[in-house]
């Protein structure tokens, strides 16, 4: 039995076909174009197979509340051609099979928790720090959602006393994403993060914000492990700075595992999203 998986990103789509053991058998990727053009690429790939279900991890925000008339829609994305597009509806029209969808970060959180760096744990968090900041929570083995998917990247943070940057988030200014995602480096220094020395003070600012966020996630959710990935976490020394900030801020208020087992890098790397979508597809059939 074959299951389809889609990782829908703002710049790139990955489609895969896998089996019940969540192993990917075949995969393709192509640039994100208009919804109609991109669907043509998706159908060209999936039409070759007899699929039993499809799981999707998508860029968002997206509507995951089944009671909403916009269930299945991509909502207020800056990618205007995709705004208010009924993505799940378009897939359902082509393939009358069970489907489940969530955000790309939730899909990655799911796969890291089932087979990645948090394998065997039921309460885990996945954070990605790149051009934006996304966070997915797995609680008691399931993806946490309320009336919609959480947006934990947009929690407000306390500015570092030496940081005079106002943040780039158009909604909040100094939320975590506005202060610590990739564009904030360019906003402060006029160059991309990859061109900034690992010794630059800006990384202390970034670590301060990520440490604050992880302290908050810890006291709110009490996860067993927090996986943190994305392009920014490749900066040498940043992970250790984040761990130190977190420990200082939490001040041993509640017990957590040793910090180098509590805040860790991803286990699945670039495969986290597509594997999570495959797991989601298989869960439709469980
Ligand atoms: Zn924000």
PDB file of C-alpha atoms and ligand atoms in Angstrom:
ATOM      1  CA  UNK A   1       0.000   0.000   0.000  1.00  0.00           C
ATOM      2  CA  UNK A   2       1.324   3.404  -0.954  1.00  0.00           C
ATOM      3  CA  UNK A   3       0.800   6.731   0.746  1.00  0.00           C
ATOM      4  CA  UNK A   4       1.482  10.157  -0.747  1.00  0.00           C
ATOM      5  CA  UNK A   5       3.204  13.005   1.078  1.00  0.00           C
ATOM      6  CA  UNK A   6       3.478  16.689   0.239  1.00  0.00           C
ATOM      7  CA  UNK A   7       5.765  19.218   1.873  1.00  0.00           C
ATOM      8  CA  UNK A   8       4.459  22.524   0.585  1.00  0.00           C
ATOM      9  CA  UNK A   9       6.976  25.311   1.022  1.00  0.00           C
ATOM     10  CA  UNK A  10       6.881  28.923  -0.044  1.00  0.00           C
ATOM     11  CA  UNK A  11       9.751  28.443  -2.512  1.00  0.00           C
ATOM     12  CA  UNK A  12       9.776  24.678  -3.083  1.00  0.00           C
ATOM     13  CA  UNK A  13       7.408  21.711  -3.030  1.00  0.00           C
ATOM     14  CA  UNK A  14       8.508  18.177  -2.186  1.00  0.00           C
ATOM     15  CA  UNK A  15       6.237  15.264  -3.103  1.00  0.00           C
ATOM     16  CA  UNK A  16       6.937  11.700  -2.069  1.00  0.00           C
ATOM     17  CA  UNK A  17       5.409   8.260  -2.069  1.00  0.00           C
ATOM     18  CA  UNK A  18       6.114   5.926   0.825  1.00  0.00           C
ATOM     19  CA  UNK A  19       4.999   2.771   2.583  1.00  0.00           C
ATOM     20  CA  UNK A  20       3.352   1.832   5.906  1.00  0.00           C
ATOM     21  CA  UNK A  21       6.751   1.846   7.608  1.00  0.00           C
ATOM     22  CA  UNK A  22       7.095   5.556   6.755  1.00  0.00           C
ATOM     23  CA  UNK A  23       9.911   4.842   4.311  1.00  0.00           C
ATOM     24  CA  UNK A  24      10.124   7.110   1.296  1.00  0.00           C
ATOM     25  CA  UNK A  25      10.168   5.123  -1.959  1.00  0.00           C
ATOM     26  CA  UNK A  26      10.183   7.916  -4.503  1.00  0.00           C
ATOM     27  CA  UNK A  27      10.373  11.692  -4.253  1.00  0.00           C
ATOM     28  CA  UNK A  28      10.474  14.771  -6.459  1.00  0.00           C
ATOM     29  CA  UNK A  29      10.795  18.467  -5.800  1.00  0.00           C
ATOM     30  CA  UNK A  30       9.930  21.488  -7.873  1.00  0.00           C
ATOM     31  CA  UNK A  31       9.702  25.257  -7.395  1.00  0.00           C
ATOM     32  CA  UNK A  32       6.484  26.712  -5.990  1.00  0.00           C
ATOM     33  CA  UNK A  33       4.625  28.477  -8.810  1.00  0.00           C
ATOM     34  CA  UNK A  34       0.975  29.548  -8.986  1.00  0.00           C
ATOM     35  CA  UNK A  35      -1.480  27.101  -7.370  1.00  0.00           C
ATOM     36  CA  UNK A  36      -2.689  25.858 -10.780  1.00  0.00           C
ATOM     37  CA  UNK A  37       0.837  25.302 -12.143  1.00  0.00           C
ATOM     38  CA  UNK A  38       2.012  23.668  -8.931  1.00  0.00           C
ATOM     39  CA  UNK A  39      -1.013  21.341  -8.821  1.00  0.00           C
ATOM     40  CA  UNK A  40      -0.173  20.198 -12.354  1.00  0.00           C
ATOM     41  CA  UNK A  41       3.293  19.195 -11.107  1.00  0.00           C
ATOM     42  CA  UNK A  42       1.785  17.394  -8.092  1.00  0.00           C
ATOM     43  CA  UNK A  43      -0.730  15.484 -10.227  1.00  0.00           C
ATOM     44  CA  UNK A  44       1.909  14.494 -12.784  1.00  0.00           C
ATOM     45  CA  UNK A  45       3.854  12.801 -10.004  1.00  0.00           C
ATOM     46  CA  UNK A  46       1.021  11.233  -7.984  1.00  0.00           C
ATOM     47  CA  UNK A  47      -0.946  10.012 -11.042  1.00  0.00           C
ATOM     48  CA  UNK A  48       1.743   7.359 -11.533  1.00  0.00           C
ATOM     49  CA  UNK A  49       0.739   5.615  -8.297  1.00  0.00           C
ATOM     50  CA  UNK A  50      -2.292   4.040  -6.666  1.00  0.00           C
ATOM     51  CA  UNK A  51      -2.381   5.970  -3.398  1.00  0.00           C
ATOM     52  CA  UNK A  52      -4.369   5.000  -0.298  1.00  0.00           C
ATOM     53  CA  UNK A  53      -4.036   8.368   1.476  1.00  0.00           C
ATOM     54  CA  UNK A  54      -2.150  11.652   1.332  1.00  0.00           C
ATOM     55  CA  UNK A  55      -0.556  13.627   4.169  1.00  0.00           C
ATOM     56  CA  UNK A  56       0.376  17.269   3.738  1.00  0.00           C
ATOM     57  CA  UNK A  57       2.606  19.660   5.654  1.00  0.00           C
ATOM     58  CA  UNK A  58       2.088  23.152   4.295  1.00  0.00           C
ATOM     59  CA  UNK A  59       3.397  26.678   4.642  1.00  0.00           C
ATOM     60  CA  UNK A  60       0.800  28.796   6.341  1.00  0.00           C
ATOM     61  CA  UNK A  61      -1.076  30.063   8.096  1.00  0.00           C
ATOM     62  CA  UNK A  62      -3.593  27.390   7.083  1.00  0.00           C
ATOM     63  CA  UNK A  63      -7.064  26.431   8.291  1.00  0.00           C
ATOM     64  CA  UNK A  64      -6.971  23.105  10.148  1.00  0.00           C
ATOM     65  CA  UNK A  65     -10.232  23.479  12.058  1.00  0.00           C
ATOM     66  CA  UNK A  66     -12.654  21.012  10.477  1.00  0.00           C
ATOM     67  CA  UNK A  67     -15.641  23.040  11.659  1.00  0.00           C
ATOM     68  CA  UNK A  68     -14.521  26.066   9.659  1.00  0.00           C
ATOM     69  CA  UNK A  69     -15.938  26.622   6.176  1.00  0.00           C
ATOM     70  CA  UNK A  70     -12.378  27.454   5.173  1.00  0.00           C
ATOM     71  CA  UNK A  71     -11.006  24.092   6.330  1.00  0.00           C
ATOM     72  CA  UNK A  72      -8.283  23.103   3.877  1.00  0.00           C
ATOM     73  CA  UNK A  73      -7.520  26.670   2.809  1.00  0.00           C
ATOM     74  CA  UNK A  74      -4.218  28.482   2.878  1.00  0.00           C
ATOM     75  CA  UNK A  75      -5.027  31.725   4.681  1.00  0.00           C
ATOM     76  CA  UNK A  76      -3.212  35.083   4.873  1.00  0.00           C
ATOM     77  CA  UNK A  77       0.086  34.150   3.214  1.00  0.00           C
ATOM     78  CA  UNK A  78       2.304  36.863   1.694  1.00  0.00           C
ATOM     79  CA  UNK A  79       2.428  34.593  -1.394  1.00  0.00           C
ATOM     80  CA  UNK A  80      -0.600  36.332  -2.853  1.00  0.00           C
ATOM     81  CA  UNK A  81      -1.515  33.751  -5.533  1.00  0.00           C
ATOM     82  CA  UNK A  82      -1.980  31.209  -2.720  1.00  0.00           C
ATOM     83  CA  UNK A  83      -3.927  33.455  -0.348  1.00  0.00           C
ATOM     84  CA  UNK A  84      -7.390  32.001   0.363  1.00  0.00           C
ATOM     85  CA  UNK A  85      -6.679  29.033  -1.905  1.00  0.00           C
ATOM     86  CA  UNK A  86      -8.576  25.810  -1.174  1.00  0.00           C
ATOM     87  CA  UNK A  87      -5.531  23.554  -1.392  1.00  0.00           C
ATOM     88  CA  UNK A  88      -7.035  20.468   0.227  1.00  0.00           C
ATOM     89  CA  UNK A  89     -10.213  20.892  -1.837  1.00  0.00           C
ATOM     90  CA  UNK A  90      -8.195  20.932  -5.069  1.00  0.00           C
ATOM     91  CA  UNK A  91      -6.390  17.731  -4.053  1.00  0.00           C
ATOM     92  CA  UNK A  92      -9.655  16.059  -2.987  1.00  0.00           C
ATOM     93  CA  UNK A  93     -11.184  16.833  -6.373  1.00  0.00           C
ATOM     94  CA  UNK A  94      -8.422  14.827  -8.039  1.00  0.00           C
ATOM     95  CA  UNK A  95      -8.006  12.019  -5.495  1.00  0.00           C
ATOM     96  CA  UNK A  96     -10.995  10.768  -3.515  1.00  0.00           C
ATOM     97  CA  UNK A  97      -8.933   9.246  -0.683  1.00  0.00           C
ATOM     98  CA  UNK A  98      -8.347  10.111   3.010  1.00  0.00           C
ATOM     99  CA  UNK A  99      -6.160  13.162   3.544  1.00  0.00           C
ATOM    100  CA  UNK A 100      -4.800  14.949   6.578  1.00  0.00           C
ATOM    101  CA  UNK A 101      -2.976  18.218   6.672  1.00  0.00           C
ATOM    102  CA  UNK A 102      -1.083  20.403   9.073  1.00  0.00           C
ATOM    103  CA  UNK A 103       1.624  23.054   8.932  1.00  0.00           C
ATOM    104  CA  UNK A 104       5.104  22.228   7.626  1.00  0.00           C
ATOM    105  CA  UNK A 105       6.543  22.825  11.088  1.00  0.00           C
ATOM    106  CA  UNK A 106       3.954  20.560  12.736  1.00  0.00           C
ATOM    107  CA  UNK A 107       4.807  17.843  10.205  1.00  0.00           C
ATOM    108  CA  UNK A 108       8.483  18.174  11.126  1.00  0.00           C
ATOM    109  CA  UNK A 109       7.593  18.127  14.833  1.00  0.00           C
ATOM    110  CA  UNK A 110       5.674  14.892  14.273  1.00  0.00           C
ATOM    111  CA  UNK A 111       8.490  13.096  12.446  1.00  0.00           C
ATOM    112  CA  UNK A 112      11.181  14.234  14.895  1.00  0.00           C
ATOM    113  CA  UNK A 113       8.977  12.930  17.704  1.00  0.00           C
ATOM    114  CA  UNK A 114       8.150   9.574  16.064  1.00  0.00           C
ATOM    115  CA  UNK A 115      11.452   8.631  14.438  1.00  0.00           C
ATOM    116  CA  UNK A 116      13.904  11.538  14.871  1.00  0.00           C
ATOM    117  CA  UNK A 117      15.745  13.232  17.714  1.00  0.00           C
ATOM    118  CA  UNK A 118      12.760  12.904  20.114  1.00  0.00           C
ATOM    119  CA  UNK A 119      11.949   9.286  19.255  1.00  0.00           C
ATOM    120  CA  UNK A 120      10.247   7.471  22.106  1.00  0.00           C
ATOM    121  CA  UNK A 121       9.068  10.654  23.840  1.00  0.00           C
ATOM    122  CA  UNK A 122       5.432  11.779  23.929  1.00  0.00           C
ATOM    123  CA  UNK A 123       5.753  15.459  24.773  1.00  0.00           C
ATOM    124  CA  UNK A 124       8.168  17.289  22.515  1.00  0.00           C
ATOM    125  CA  UNK A 125       8.700  20.537  20.712  1.00  0.00           C
ATOM    126  CA  UNK A 126      10.255  21.351  17.369  1.00  0.00           C
ATOM    127  CA  UNK A 127      11.536  24.840  16.572  1.00  0.00           C
ATOM    128  CA  UNK A 128      12.843  25.977  13.210  1.00  0.00           C
ATOM    129  CA  UNK A 129      14.806  29.209  12.977  1.00  0.00           C
ATOM    130  CA  UNK A 130      15.232  30.390   9.397  1.00  0.00           C
ATOM    131  CA  UNK A 131      13.629  33.184   7.386  1.00  0.00           C
ATOM    132  CA  UNK A 132      10.806  32.849   9.910  1.00  0.00           C
ATOM    133  CA  UNK A 133      10.420  31.005  13.194  1.00  0.00           C
ATOM    134  CA  UNK A 134       7.970  28.122  13.441  1.00  0.00           C
ATOM    135  CA  UNK A 135       7.251  25.928  16.423  1.00  0.00           C
ATOM    136  CA  UNK A 136       5.275  22.685  16.565  1.00  0.00           C
ATOM    137  CA  UNK A 137       4.311  20.898  19.768  1.00  0.00           C
ATOM    138  CA  UNK A 138       3.566  17.209  20.226  1.00  0.00           C
ATOM    139  CA  UNK A 139       1.523  16.611  23.364  1.00  0.00           C
ATOM    140  CA  UNK A 140       0.819  13.046  24.467  1.00  0.00           C
ATOM    141  CA  UNK A 141       1.882  11.885  21.005  1.00  0.00           C
ATOM    142  CA  UNK A 142      -0.451  14.186  19.072  1.00  0.00           C
ATOM    143  CA  UNK A 143       0.029  17.500  17.296  1.00  0.00           C
ATOM    144  CA  UNK A 144      -1.148  20.277  19.610  1.00  0.00           C
ATOM    145  CA  UNK A 145      -3.815  22.516  18.150  1.00  0.00           C
ATOM    146  CA  UNK A 146      -6.469  24.768  19.549  1.00  0.00           C
ATOM    147  CA  UNK A 147      -9.001  26.668  17.423  1.00  0.00           C
ATOM    148  CA  UNK A 148      -6.156  26.689  14.884  1.00  0.00           C
ATOM    149  CA  UNK A 149      -2.472  25.782  14.847  1.00  0.00           C
ATOM    150  CA  UNK A 150      -0.348  27.516  17.502  1.00  0.00           C
ATOM    151  CA  UNK A 151       1.855  30.406  16.340  1.00  0.00           C
ATOM    152  CA  UNK A 152       4.520  30.176  19.013  1.00  0.00           C
ATOM    153  CA  UNK A 153       7.063  31.993  16.831  1.00  0.00           C
ATOM    154  CA  UNK A 154       5.040  35.155  17.430  1.00  0.00           C
ATOM    155  CA  UNK A 155       5.268  35.290  21.228  1.00  0.00           C
ATOM    156  CA  UNK A 156       6.562  38.633  22.422  1.00  0.00           C
ATOM    157  CA  UNK A 157      10.115  38.837  23.760  1.00  0.00           C
ATOM    158  CA  UNK A 158      11.830  41.299  26.100  1.00  0.00           C
ATOM    159  CA  UNK A 159      14.424  43.344  24.172  1.00  0.00           C
ATOM    160  CA  UNK A 160      18.079  42.700  25.104  1.00  0.00           C
ATOM    161  CA  UNK A 161      19.350  45.907  26.801  1.00  0.00           C
ATOM    162  CA  UNK A 162      22.067  46.451  24.134  1.00  0.00           C
ATOM    163  CA  UNK A 163      19.838  45.609  21.168  1.00  0.00           C
ATOM    164  CA  UNK A 164      18.238  48.680  19.605  1.00  0.00           C
ATOM    165  CA  UNK A 165      16.494  46.834  16.794  1.00  0.00           C
ATOM    166  CA  UNK A 166      12.694  47.132  16.660  1.00  0.00           C
ATOM    167  CA  UNK A 167      11.977  43.820  14.908  1.00  0.00           C
ATOM    168  CA  UNK A 168      10.695  43.140  11.409  1.00  0.00           C
ATOM    169  CA  UNK A 169       7.382  41.402  12.131  1.00  0.00           C
ATOM    170  CA  UNK A 170       4.737  43.639  10.509  1.00  0.00           C
ATOM    171  CA  UNK A 171       2.201  42.566  13.130  1.00  0.00           C
ATOM    172  CA  UNK A 172       4.181  42.704  16.382  1.00  0.00           C
ATOM    173  CA  UNK A 173       7.622  44.223  15.886  1.00  0.00           C
ATOM    174  CA  UNK A 174       9.408  42.604  18.795  1.00  0.00           C
ATOM    175  CA  UNK A 175       7.983  39.103  18.690  1.00  0.00           C
ATOM    176  CA  UNK A 176      10.402  36.169  18.606  1.00  0.00           C
ATOM    177  CA  UNK A 177      10.304  35.899  14.813  1.00  0.00           C
ATOM    178  CA  UNK A 178      10.635  39.666  14.375  1.00  0.00           C
ATOM    179  CA  UNK A 179      13.701  39.803  16.609  1.00  0.00           C
ATOM    180  CA  UNK A 180      15.462  36.493  15.947  1.00  0.00           C
ATOM    181  CA  UNK A 181      14.656  35.091  12.481  1.00  0.00           C
ATOM    182  CA  UNK A 182      17.109  35.496   9.583  1.00  0.00           C
ATOM    183  CA  UNK A 183      15.855  38.860   8.262  1.00  0.00           C
ATOM    184  CA  UNK A 184      16.526  40.430  11.685  1.00  0.00           C
ATOM    185  CA  UNK A 185      20.282  39.991  11.096  1.00  0.00           C
ATOM    186  CA  UNK A 186      20.037  41.780   7.786  1.00  0.00           C
ATOM    187  CA  UNK A 187      17.803  44.395   9.444  1.00  0.00           C
ATOM    188  CA  UNK A 188      20.448  45.174  12.075  1.00  0.00           C
ATOM    189  CA  UNK A 189      23.676  44.767  10.126  1.00  0.00           C
ATOM    190  CA  UNK A 190      22.725  45.058   6.460  1.00  0.00           C
ATOM    191  CA  UNK A 191      24.208  41.638   5.645  1.00  0.00           C
ATOM    192  CA  UNK A 192      22.896  38.101   5.779  1.00  0.00           C
ATOM    193  CA  UNK A 193      23.604  35.981   8.851  1.00  0.00           C
ATOM    194  CA  UNK A 194      25.929  33.669   6.916  1.00  0.00           C
ATOM    195  CA  UNK A 195      28.259  36.653   6.361  1.00  0.00           C
ATOM    196  CA  UNK A 196      28.385  37.635  10.047  1.00  0.00           C
ATOM    197  CA  UNK A 197      31.202  36.393  12.299  1.00  0.00           C
ATOM    198  CA  UNK A 198      30.127  33.815  14.906  1.00  0.00           C
ATOM    199  CA  UNK A 199      31.781  36.170  17.460  1.00  0.00           C
ATOM    200  CA  UNK A 200      29.505  39.097  16.618  1.00  0.00           C
ATOM    201  CA  UNK A 201      27.386  40.379  19.507  1.00  0.00           C
ATOM    202  CA  UNK A 202      24.248  39.909  17.401  1.00  0.00           C
ATOM    203  CA  UNK A 203      24.345  36.186  18.209  1.00  0.00           C
ATOM    204  CA  UNK A 204      24.055  37.046  21.916  1.00  0.00           C
ATOM    205  CA  UNK A 205      20.859  38.901  21.080  1.00  0.00           C
ATOM    206  CA  UNK A 206      19.488  35.974  19.050  1.00  0.00           C
ATOM    207  CA  UNK A 207      20.390  33.538  21.853  1.00  0.00           C
ATOM    208  CA  UNK A 208      18.682  35.786  24.392  1.00  0.00           C
ATOM    209  CA  UNK A 209      15.413  35.708  22.430  1.00  0.00           C
ATOM    210  CA  UNK A 210      15.516  31.988  21.741  1.00  0.00           C
ATOM    211  CA  UNK A 211      16.388  31.361  25.415  1.00  0.00           C
ATOM    212  CA  UNK A 212      13.402  33.435  26.514  1.00  0.00           C
ATOM    213  CA  UNK A 213      11.109  31.533  24.156  1.00  0.00           C
ATOM    214  CA  UNK A 214      12.342  28.131  25.317  1.00  0.00           C
ATOM    215  CA  UNK A 215      11.939  29.167  28.947  1.00  0.00           C
ATOM    216  CA  UNK A 216       8.325  30.150  28.161  1.00  0.00           C
ATOM    217  CA  UNK A 217       7.603  26.950  26.219  1.00  0.00           C
ATOM    218  CA  UNK A 218       9.103  24.978  29.099  1.00  0.00           C
ATOM    219  CA  UNK A 219       6.936  26.480  31.813  1.00  0.00           C
ATOM    220  CA  UNK A 220       3.796  26.360  29.670  1.00  0.00           C
ATOM    221  CA  UNK A 221       4.105  22.892  28.140  1.00  0.00           C
ATOM    222  CA  UNK A 222       6.780  21.051  30.157  1.00  0.00           C
ATOM    223  CA  UNK A 223       8.071  19.116  27.131  1.00  0.00           C
ATOM    224  CA  UNK A 224      10.526  16.246  27.547  1.00  0.00           C
ATOM    225  CA  UNK A 225      12.762  17.459  24.726  1.00  0.00           C
ATOM    226  CA  UNK A 226      13.075  20.468  22.433  1.00  0.00           C
ATOM    227  CA  UNK A 227      14.525  20.024  18.954  1.00  0.00           C
ATOM    228  CA  UNK A 228      15.818  23.223  17.384  1.00  0.00           C
ATOM    229  CA  UNK A 229      16.866  23.420  13.745  1.00  0.00           C
ATOM    230  CA  UNK A 230      16.755  25.627  10.668  1.00  0.00           C
ATOM    231  CA  UNK A 231      19.506  27.475   8.825  1.00  0.00           C
ATOM    232  CA  UNK A 232      20.343  29.851  11.698  1.00  0.00           C
ATOM    233  CA  UNK A 233      21.216  27.041  14.086  1.00  0.00           C
ATOM    234  CA  UNK A 234      24.203  26.181  11.892  1.00  0.00           C
ATOM    235  CA  UNK A 235      26.044  29.247  13.277  1.00  0.00           C
ATOM    236  CA  UNK A 236      28.937  27.857  15.372  1.00  0.00           C
ATOM    237  CA  UNK A 237      28.361  28.295  19.080  1.00  0.00           C
ATOM    238  CA  UNK A 238      24.776  29.520  18.834  1.00  0.00           C
ATOM    239  CA  UNK A 239      23.205  26.351  20.235  1.00  0.00           C
ATOM    240  CA  UNK A 240      25.387  26.515  23.367  1.00  0.00           C
ATOM    241  CA  UNK A 241      24.528  30.194  23.850  1.00  0.00           C
ATOM    242  CA  UNK A 242      20.825  29.363  23.629  1.00  0.00           C
ATOM    243  CA  UNK A 243      21.239  26.569  26.191  1.00  0.00           C
ATOM    244  CA  UNK A 244      23.052  28.921  28.594  1.00  0.00           C
ATOM    245  CA  UNK A 245      20.425  31.665  28.210  1.00  0.00           C
ATOM    246  CA  UNK A 246      17.651  29.166  28.815  1.00  0.00           C
ATOM    247  CA  UNK A 247      19.269  27.776  31.970  1.00  0.00           C
ATOM    248  CA  UNK A 248      19.871  31.273  33.347  1.00  0.00           C
ATOM    249  CA  UNK A 249      16.285  32.326  32.710  1.00  0.00           C
ATOM    250  CA  UNK A 250      14.629  29.172  34.036  1.00  0.00           C
ATOM    251  CA  UNK A 251      16.813  29.376  37.167  1.00  0.00           C
ATOM    252  CA  UNK A 252      16.050  25.746  38.055  1.00  0.00           C
ATOM    253  CA  UNK A 253      12.457  26.690  38.792  1.00  0.00           C
ATOM    254  CA  UNK A 254      11.284  23.312  37.494  1.00  0.00           C
ATOM    255  CA  UNK A 255      13.412  20.261  36.754  1.00  0.00           C
ATOM    256  CA  UNK A 256      14.333  19.555  33.130  1.00  0.00           C
ATOM    257  CA  UNK A 257      16.652  16.938  31.622  1.00  0.00           C
ATOM    258  CA  UNK A 258      20.347  17.941  31.363  1.00  0.00           C
ATOM    259  CA  UNK A 259      20.392  20.866  28.932  1.00  0.00           C
ATOM    260  CA  UNK A 260      22.440  19.112  26.234  1.00  0.00           C
ATOM    261  CA  UNK A 261      19.798  16.353  26.172  1.00  0.00           C
ATOM    262  CA  UNK A 262      16.906  18.783  26.526  1.00  0.00           C
ATOM    263  CA  UNK A 263      17.706  21.272  23.736  1.00  0.00           C
ATOM    264  CA  UNK A 264      19.074  19.326  20.776  1.00  0.00           C
ATOM    265  CA  UNK A 265      19.595  19.554  17.018  1.00  0.00           C
ATOM    266  CA  UNK A 266      17.224  17.704  14.627  1.00  0.00           C
ATOM    267  CA  UNK A 267      17.746  14.045  13.782  1.00  0.00           C
ATOM    268  CA  UNK A 268      16.122  14.038  10.345  1.00  0.00           C
ATOM    269  CA  UNK A 269      17.619  17.189   8.844  1.00  0.00           C
ATOM    270  CA  UNK A 270      16.009  18.210   5.566  1.00  0.00           C
ATOM    271  CA  UNK A 271      13.787  15.103   5.545  1.00  0.00           C
ATOM    272  CA  UNK A 272      11.803  16.082   8.646  1.00  0.00           C
ATOM    273  CA  UNK A 273       8.958  17.837   6.819  1.00  0.00           C
ATOM    274  CA  UNK A 274       8.301  15.302   4.062  1.00  0.00           C
ATOM    275  CA  UNK A 275       8.637  12.360   6.460  1.00  0.00           C
ATOM    276  CA  UNK A 276       6.144  14.023   8.813  1.00  0.00           C
ATOM    277  CA  UNK A 277       3.691  14.392   5.928  1.00  0.00           C
ATOM    278  CA  UNK A 278       4.107  10.682   5.168  1.00  0.00           C
ATOM    279  CA  UNK A 279       3.470   9.777   8.821  1.00  0.00           C
ATOM    280  CA  UNK A 280       0.348  11.956   8.714  1.00  0.00           C
ATOM    281  CA  UNK A 281      -0.833  10.140   5.588  1.00  0.00           C
ATOM    282  CA  UNK A 282      -0.335   6.780   7.270  1.00  0.00           C
ATOM    283  CA  UNK A 283      -2.198   8.006  10.376  1.00  0.00           C
ATOM    284  CA  UNK A 284      -5.284   8.584   8.144  1.00  0.00           C
ATOM    285  CA  UNK A 285      -5.372   4.829   7.601  1.00  0.00           C
ATOM    286  CA  UNK A 286      -4.684   3.767  11.181  1.00  0.00           C
TER     287      UNK A 286
HETATM  288 ZN1  LIG B   1       5.071  38.501  14.996  1.00  0.00          ZN
END
